[in-house]
Every structure is written in structure tokens, then in C-alpha cells.
Coordinates of C-alpha atoms and ligand atoms in Angstrom, one line a residue:
X14 CA 0.0 0.0 0.0
X15 CA 1.4 3.4 -1.0
X16 CA -0.7 5.8 1.1
X17 CA 1.2 8.8 2.5
X18 CA 2.0 8.8 6.3
X19 CA 0.3 11.6 8.3
X20 CA 3.4 13.9 8.5
X21 CA 3.8 13.9 4.7
X22 CA 0.1 14.3 4.1
X23 CA 0.2 17.4 6.3
X24 CA 3.2 18.8 4.4
X25 CA 1.5 18.3 1.1
X26 CA -1.7 20.0 2.3
X27 CA 0.1 23.0 3.8
X28 CA 2.1 23.3 0.6
X29 CA -1.1 23.3 -1.4
X30 CA -2.6 26.0 0.8
X31 CA 0.6 28.2 0.4
X32 CA 0.6 27.8 -3.4
X33 CA -3.2 27.8 -3.9
X34 CA -2.9 24.4 -5.6
X35 CA -4.5 21.0 -5.3
X36 CA -3.7 17.5 -6.5
X37 CA -4.6 17.1 -10.1
X38 CA -5.4 14.1 -12.3
X39 CA -3.7 13.7 -15.6
X40 CA -6.8 13.5 -17.8
X41 CA -10.4 14.6 -18.1
X42 CA -13.1 11.9 -18.5
X43 CA -16.6 11.9 -20.0
X44 CA -19.4 9.4 -19.2
X45 CA -22.6 9.3 -21.3
X46 CA -25.7 9.9 -19.1
X47 CA -27.1 6.6 -20.4
X48 CA -24.6 4.8 -18.0
X49 CA -26.8 6.1 -15.2
X50 CA -30.0 5.0 -16.7
X51 CA -29.6 1.8 -18.7
X52 CA -30.8 -1.6 -17.4
X53 CA -27.9 -3.3 -19.1
X54 CA -25.4 -1.2 -17.2
X55 CA -27.2 -1.8 -14.0
X56 CA -27.1 -5.5 -14.5
X57 CA -23.4 -5.5 -15.3
X58 CA -22.6 -3.4 -12.3
X59 CA -24.6 -5.7 -10.0
X60 CA -22.7 -8.7 -11.5
X61 CA -19.4 -6.9 -10.8
X62 CA -20.3 -6.0 -7.2
X63 CA -21.4 -9.6 -6.5
X64 CA -18.1 -11.0 -7.7
X65 CA -15.8 -8.6 -5.8
X66 CA -14.8 -8.7 -2.1
X67 CA -16.9 -5.7 -0.9
X68 CA -17.1 -4.4 2.7
X69 CA -20.4 -5.7 4.3
X70 CA -20.4 -4.2 7.8
X71 CA -17.9 -3.1 10.6
X72 CA -16.6 -6.0 12.7
X73 CA -17.9 -4.0 15.7
X74 CA -21.4 -5.0 14.6
X75 CA -20.5 -8.6 15.3
X76 CA -18.9 -8.4 18.8
X77 CA -19.9 -11.9 20.0
X78 CA -20.3 -15.4 18.7
X79 CA -23.8 -15.5 17.4
X80 CA -23.9 -11.8 16.4
X81 CA -25.4 -11.3 12.9
X82 CA -26.2 -8.7 10.3
X83 CA -28.8 -9.4 7.6
X84 CA -29.3 -7.1 4.7
X85 CA -29.5 -7.0 0.9
X86 CA -26.1 -6.7 -0.9
X87 CA -26.2 -6.1 -4.7
X88 CA -29.8 -7.3 -4.7
X89 CA -29.0 -10.6 -2.8
X90 CA -30.5 -11.2 0.6
X91 CA -27.4 -11.9 2.8
X92 CA -26.8 -13.1 6.3
X93 CA -23.4 -12.6 7.9
X94 CA -22.8 -14.2 11.3
X95 CA -20.0 -14.8 13.8
X96 CA -20.0 -18.5 14.5
X97 CA -19.3 -20.5 17.7
X98 CA -15.6 -20.6 16.7
X99 CA -15.4 -16.8 16.3
X100 CA -15.2 -17.0 12.5
X101 CA -17.4 -14.7 10.3
X102 CA -19.4 -16.6 7.6
X103 CA -21.8 -15.3 5.0
X104 CA -24.9 -17.0 3.7
X105 CA -27.6 -16.4 1.2
X106 CA -30.4 -15.4 3.6
X107 CA -33.0 -17.8 2.1
X108 CA -34.4 -20.9 3.8
X109 CA -33.9 -24.1 2.0
X110 CA -37.6 -25.0 2.4
X111 CA -39.3 -22.3 0.3
X112 CA -36.9 -19.4 0.5
X113 CA -38.0 -17.1 3.3
X114 CA -35.3 -15.0 5.0
X115 CA -34.2 -16.7 8.2
X116 CA -33.0 -13.5 9.9
X117 CA -33.8 -9.8 9.8
X118 CA -31.8 -6.8 10.8
X119 CA -29.0 -7.4 13.4
X120 CA -28.7 -9.0 16.8
X121 CA -27.3 -12.1 18.5
X122 CA -28.7 -15.6 18.3
X123 CA -27.8 -19.2 19.1
X124 CA -29.6 -20.5 15.9
X125 CA -31.7 -19.2 13.1
X126 CA -35.3 -20.4 13.1
X127 CA -37.1 -19.7 9.8
X128 CA -40.3 -17.6 10.7
X129 CA -42.4 -19.5 8.1
X130 CA -42.3 -23.2 9.1
X131 CA -39.5 -23.2 11.6
X132 CA -36.7 -25.1 9.8
X133 CA -33.8 -24.4 12.1
X134 CA -30.2 -23.6 11.1
X135 CA -27.1 -23.5 13.3
X136 CA -24.7 -20.5 13.3
X137 CA -22.5 -22.2 10.7
X138 CA -25.4 -22.6 8.4
X139 CA -26.1 -26.3 8.8
X140 CA -29.8 -27.4 8.8
X141 CA -30.4 -28.8 12.3
X142 CA -34.1 -29.6 12.4
X143 CA -37.2 -29.9 10.1
X144 CA -40.4 -29.9 12.1
X145 CA -42.4 -33.0 10.9
X146 CA -39.4 -34.5 9.1
X147 CA -41.6 -37.4 7.9
X148 CA -43.3 -35.0 5.5
X149 CA -40.0 -34.6 3.6
X150 CA -38.9 -38.2 3.1
X151 CA -36.3 -37.3 0.4
X152 CA -34.8 -34.1 2.0
X153 CA -31.3 -34.9 3.2
X154 CA -30.7 -32.6 6.3
X155 CA -26.9 -32.8 5.8
X156 CA -27.0 -31.2 2.3
X157 CA -29.7 -28.6 3.0
X158 CA -27.8 -26.0 5.0
X159 CA -27.9 -22.3 4.1
X160 CA -25.9 -21.6 0.9
X161 CA -22.6 -20.2 1.9
X162 CA -20.6 -17.5 0.1
X163 CA -17.2 -16.0 0.6
X164 CA -16.5 -13.9 3.7
X165 CA -13.4 -12.5 5.4
X166 CA -12.4 -10.0 8.0
X167 CA -9.6 -7.5 8.1
X168 CA -8.8 -4.4 10.0
X169 CA -12.3 -3.9 11.5
X170 CA -14.3 -4.6 8.4
X171 CA -16.2 -7.7 7.2
X172 CA -15.9 -8.4 3.4
X173 CA -18.2 -10.5 1.3
X174 CA -17.7 -12.0 -2.1
X175 CA -20.9 -13.6 -3.4
X176 CA -19.1 -15.6 -6.2
X177 CA -15.8 -16.7 -4.7
X178 CA -14.2 -17.5 -1.4
X179 CA -12.5 -14.5 0.3
X180 CA -8.9 -15.6 0.8
X181 CA -6.8 -13.6 3.2
X182 CA -4.4 -12.3 0.5
X183 CA -7.3 -10.8 -1.4
X184 CA -7.8 -8.4 1.5
X185 CA -4.2 -7.3 1.6
X186 CA -5.2 -4.5 -0.8
X187 CA -7.3 -2.9 2.0
X188 CA -5.9 -0.8 4.9
X189 CA -6.7 -1.7 8.5
X190 CA -9.4 0.8 9.2
X191 CA -10.6 0.1 12.7
X192 CA -9.2 -1.4 15.9
X193 CA -11.3 -3.7 18.2
X194 CA -11.6 -0.8 20.7
X195 CA -13.7 1.2 18.3
X196 CA -17.4 0.8 19.1
X197 CA -20.4 0.5 16.9
X198 CA -22.6 3.6 17.2
X199 CA -25.5 3.4 14.8
X200 CA -26.9 2.4 11.5
X201 CA -28.8 4.6 9.1
X202 CA -30.7 3.6 5.9
X203 CA -31.9 6.1 3.3
X204 CA -33.4 5.6 -0.1
X205 CA -32.6 8.1 -2.9
X206 CA -33.9 8.4 -6.4
X207 CA -30.4 8.5 -7.9
X208 CA -28.1 6.0 -9.5
X209 CA -25.6 4.6 -7.0
X210 CA -22.6 6.1 -8.9
X211 CA -24.0 9.7 -8.7
X212 CA -24.2 9.4 -4.9
X213 CA -20.8 7.8 -4.6
X214 CA -19.3 10.5 -6.8
X215 CA -20.3 13.2 -4.2
X216 CA -17.8 11.7 -1.8
X217 CA -14.8 11.7 -4.2
X218 CA -13.9 15.3 -4.8
X219 CA -13.6 18.6 -2.9
X220 CA -14.2 20.8 -5.8
X221 CA -17.8 21.4 -4.6
X222 CA -17.1 22.4 -1.0
X223 CA -17.7 26.1 -1.5
X224 CA -20.4 25.7 -4.2
X225 CA -22.7 23.1 -2.6
X226 CA -21.7 23.3 1.1
X227 CA -21.3 27.1 1.5
X228 CA -23.1 27.3 4.8
X229 CA -22.4 23.8 6.1
X230 CA -18.9 22.4 5.5
X231 CA -17.2 25.5 3.9
X232 CA -17.1 27.5 7.1
X233 CA -14.8 24.8 8.5
X234 CA -13.3 23.2 5.4
X235 CA -11.1 24.3 2.5
X236 CA -12.5 24.4 -1.0
X237 CA -10.8 22.4 -3.7
X238 CA -7.6 21.7 -1.7
X239 CA -7.2 17.9 -1.6
X240 CA -4.7 15.2 -1.6
X241 CA -5.9 12.3 -3.9
X242 CA -4.1 9.0 -3.8
X243 CA -4.8 5.8 -5.7
X244 CA -4.1 2.4 -4.2
X245 CA -5.1 -0.6 -6.3
X246 CA -8.5 0.0 -7.7
X247 CA -9.3 2.2 -4.8
X248 CA -8.5 5.8 -3.8
X249 CA -8.3 8.1 -0.8
X250 CA -9.2 11.7 -0.9
X251 CA -8.1 13.9 2.0
X252 CA -10.2 17.0 2.8
X253 CA -8.5 19.5 5.1
X254 CA -10.2 21.6 7.7
X255 CA -9.2 25.3 8.0
X256 CA -7.8 24.6 11.4
X257 CA -5.0 22.5 9.8
X258 CA -3.1 25.9 9.6
X259 CA -2.7 25.7 13.4
X260 CA -0.2 22.9 12.8
X261 CA 2.3 25.4 11.4
X262 CA 3.2 26.4 14.9
X263 CA 3.9 22.8 16.0
X264 CA 7.2 21.0 15.5
X265 CA 6.8 18.7 12.5
X266 CA 7.5 15.6 14.6
X267 CA 4.9 16.5 17.1
X268 CA 2.0 17.1 14.7
X269 CA -1.0 14.7 14.6
X270 CA -3.6 14.7 11.9
X271 CA -6.5 13.8 14.2
X272 CA -9.4 16.3 13.6
X273 CA -7.4 18.2 11.0
X274 CA -8.8 16.4 7.9
X275 CA -11.5 14.1 6.7
X276 CA -10.2 11.0 4.9
X277 CA -12.5 9.4 2.4
X278 CA -11.6 6.0 1.1
X279 CA -13.4 5.0 -2.1
X280 CA -13.4 1.2 -2.0
X281 CA -14.1 -0.1 -5.5
X282 CA -16.8 -0.4 -6.5
X283 CA -19.6 0.8 -4.2
X284 CA -18.3 1.5 -0.7
X285 CA -16.8 4.5 1.0
X286 CA -15.1 4.7 4.4
X287 CA -14.8 8.1 5.9
X288 CA -12.6 9.0 8.9
X289 CA -14.2 12.2 10.3
X290 CA -13.2 14.2 13.4
X291 CA -14.8 12.1 16.1
X292 CA -16.4 9.2 14.3
X293 CA -16.0 7.2 11.2
X294 CA -18.6 5.9 8.7
X295 CA -18.9 3.0 6.3
X296 CA -21.3 3.8 3.5
X297 CA -22.6 1.2 1.1
X298 CA -24.2 2.5 -2.1
X299 CA -26.6 -0.3 -2.6
X300 CA -28.0 -0.3 -6.1
X301 CA -31.8 -0.9 -6.0
X302 CA -32.5 0.0 -9.6
X303 CA -30.7 2.0 -12.3
X304 CA -32.3 5.1 -10.9
X305 CA -32.5 4.4 -7.1
X306 CA -30.1 3.6 -4.3
X307 CA -30.3 2.5 -0.8
X308 CA -27.6 4.3 1.3
X309 CA -26.6 2.2 4.2
X310 CA -24.3 3.9 6.7
X311 CA -22.7 2.3 9.7
X312 CA -21.0 4.6 12.2
X313 CA -18.3 3.8 14.7
X314 CA -16.2 5.7 17.2
X315 CA -12.8 7.0 16.3
X316 CA -9.3 6.0 17.6
X317 CA -6.9 8.9 18.3
X318 CA -3.2 8.9 17.5
X319 CA -2.5 8.2 21.3
X320 CA -4.6 5.0 21.1
X321 CA -7.6 6.3 23.1
X322 CA -11.0 6.3 21.4
X323 CA -13.8 8.8 21.2
X324 CA -16.8 8.2 23.4
X325 CA -20.1 7.1 21.9
X326 CA -21.5 10.5 23.0
X327 CA -18.7 12.5 21.2
X328 CA -19.1 10.3 18.1
X329 CA -22.9 10.8 18.2
X330 CA -22.6 14.6 18.4
X331 CA -20.1 14.6 15.5
X332 CA -22.3 12.4 13.4
X333 CA -25.4 14.5 14.1
X334 CA -23.5 17.6 12.9
X335 CA -22.5 16.0 9.6
X336 CA -25.9 14.5 9.0
X337 CA -27.7 17.7 9.7
X338 CA -25.4 19.6 7.4
X339 CA -23.7 18.7 4.1
X340 CA -24.8 15.1 3.6
X341 CA -28.4 16.1 2.6
X342 CA -26.9 18.6 0.1
X343 CA -24.9 15.9 -1.5
X344 CA -27.9 13.7 -1.8
X345 CA -30.0 16.5 -3.3
X346 CA -27.3 17.1 -5.9
X347 CA -27.3 13.5 -7.0
X348 CA -31.1 13.3 -7.2
X349 CA -31.1 16.5 -9.2
X350 CA -28.6 15.1 -11.7
X351 CA -30.7 11.9 -12.0
X352 CA -33.8 14.0 -12.9
X353 CA -31.9 15.6 -15.8
X354 CA -30.7 12.1 -16.9
X355 CA -34.2 10.7 -16.6
X356 CA -35.5 13.3 -19.0
X357 CA -33.8 11.2 -21.7
X358 CA -32.2 14.1 -23.6
X359 CA -28.8 12.4 -23.3
X360 CA -25.6 14.2 -22.5
X361 CA -22.2 13.7 -21.2
X362 CA -21.0 14.1 -17.6
X363 CA -17.6 15.7 -17.6
X364 CA -15.0 15.0 -14.9
X365 CA -12.0 17.4 -14.7
X366 CA -8.5 17.2 -13.3
X367 CA -9.8 18.1 -9.8
X368 CA -12.0 15.0 -10.0
X369 CA -9.2 12.6 -10.2
X370 CA -10.7 10.0 -7.9
X371 CA -13.9 9.9 -9.9
X372 CA -11.9 9.4 -13.1
X373 CA -10.1 6.6 -11.5
X374 CA -13.4 5.0 -10.5
X375 CA -14.9 5.2 -14.0
X376 CA -11.8 3.9 -15.7
X377 CA -11.9 0.9 -13.3
X378 CA -15.6 0.4 -14.0
X379 CA -15.0 0.5 -17.7
X380 CA -12.2 -2.0 -17.4
X381 CA -14.1 -4.5 -15.2
X382 CA -17.4 -4.5 -16.9
Ligands
LIG4 S1 -39.8 -21.3 4.1 FE1 -38.5 -21.6 5.8 S2 -39.4 -23.2 6.9 FE2 -40.7 -23.0 5.2
LIG5 FE1 -20.3 17.0 -0.6

């Protein structure tokens, strides 16, 4: 991994502030609006997300053996559970009798009892009991467990690949995001009438801080001053707060970056992890249709440079500030663009040198679809 360490990141940002510059990509990129509307594109993107190791939830949501999270991922009902042996496994959340979901939401259980006719599965997905087994003389209990898919855990995140096993090496591409001390705060689900890519794109550039977030983020953050780094198929965009200038009075070796920037990791294809001042978020842009998206956000507390963590209360106050402010403005922008696209006139979306992370994202999409 080639991400800059904090002291070099701070140098680069202060340098940009002094020179009124920002990180630039090396090319512009154009995407036809039809890519945000077409059924064919939607299907191909779903297939790509299903066959990629994608963050599913923070490990902090699965603190105990028996902890589980059930949700739809790229259109598939999924159940992720920490087994009796502490290992995280992922299953298609569909009973082997007639397909009902065996779990909803999140929680902790010793077994999963299907709500329809009570077929019961153990935490490792095996079918344990069929009430009235004599009614199913040919059903072999041993081969009717929940269908398992790939899952793995690294650095505080659970990853799922619906089409292949998740081997440890395939997760080396991801940084360690969270320590076991960081606590799960809350989950939020929103539904927007916008293609998932439009919503994801709002998190990938700082060229709109002054324009879109004039009264919300701009009083605290700098406009169009960013460090943009690519790693593998992914990228990290660093958004500095104005208060980063206070670090100029501090010895370089004594500086910490905590609370001075927001780091947004775009994890290809449809997840973003943001490290904010006092909390962090994992946002999954879950495509529902070509023109609608479920935004799933999981929030956790932060770890400071000295190893201590923010309290749930501090994290909550920080999260409430961000939610009440700029996030809604980003969602509104994405929905407004979708309306233009839906009109069917057909146009190109142009991404410039300031939107390097988005260009990276689209180039990767083009290559992998
Ligand atoms: S569908 Fe699950 S027990 Fe019938
Ligand atoms: Fe924004």
C-alpha cells in the first residue's frame, strides 16, 4: 500500500494552501448519461459487485459469537454471522424449504429459526431440524444448509464476495481501518432516487465544498484543496479543515492529523469509508434499480493517535452535525442530476482534473465491466 503517512500528508496540504494548488489528475473523463439509466449497465454493475470482495459491515457490529447482520447486498439477501468458533461466515439469507429470509436486521442468536415453518439452522449454516421431518422423506438434512458464500475480516471490516471465497491475500489491498476498541454507534438507511454512482461521486472530490456546502462544510473546510491517492482499484481523498493551519506552529515531529482532515476512502466499486473528526462511517451505495439507491451507513467511534477512542457521545454529536449539514446537500445534488438524466435528452457528464478519484473510479468500472 502506498498511502502517505500523516506527516507527509500534512506537508502536502500546507504546501497546497501556500501555493493555492490542489492534487490534479492527468486527464479529463466523460461518461454518457445513459450509463446512469440503462438496465444493461445496472445488470453488469450488479454482477461486478457480486463478484468482488466488498465491505459488508464493521466488525464492531459482530462483537460476540452469534452476532449477525442481515441485509441485501447487490440485490441478494445476505446473512453474515460470527460462528461459535469466532469465524465470520456469509450465507444467502433464504431458507432451503421455500426461500424465506431466516433472519432480519441485526442481533445475536444461538440458531436461526425460519419464521415460516421453523426449519432451524445453526450459526455455521447447517440445517439442524425440520419440524415434521416425515413430510419430507427425500430431503437430506446434511445437504440442505444455508448456501454459503465468501466472507473474510480484516482491520475492522467484514468483506463478502458472493461468487468466490475470500482468501486472506485478497484483503491485503485494503488498509486496516478500525481497531477492536472502536465501538459501533448506529446504522442509518436512506433511499434516494439517484443512480448509486451519482451518490458515490459526491464523496470523491472537494471541488464542490464552496459551491454546494457554502453554509455547512465550507465555514470549517477548505474548498478544492485535496490530496488524492490511488491504491489498487481504490482511492483516498483527504479533505483538510481550515484549522490545519494551526499545525504550522507545531514541531513537525509533534504534529498529529486527528481532527485536521476528513479522509474518504473509495473502496471499489460501491463503498466509501470516511474517517471524520470524532467518528467514522462505512457507507454502502446499494443499487436498487438503475435510478434508485439504498444508502446504508454504519457509524463507529474513532481512535486517536495516542490510542484512546472517542466516546459514543462524542461520536454521536459529531455524526449529528455531519448528517444535519452537508450530507443532505450531496444527496440532493445526486437526485437533481438523476432528474436531468431521466428526461432522456442524453448528455455527457464531464469530470475534470480536480475530480481525479472519480476518473479513476470510472476507468476501473469500464475495465471491469
Ligand atoms: S420457508 Fe423456511 S421453513 Fe418454510
Ligand atoms: Fe459534498
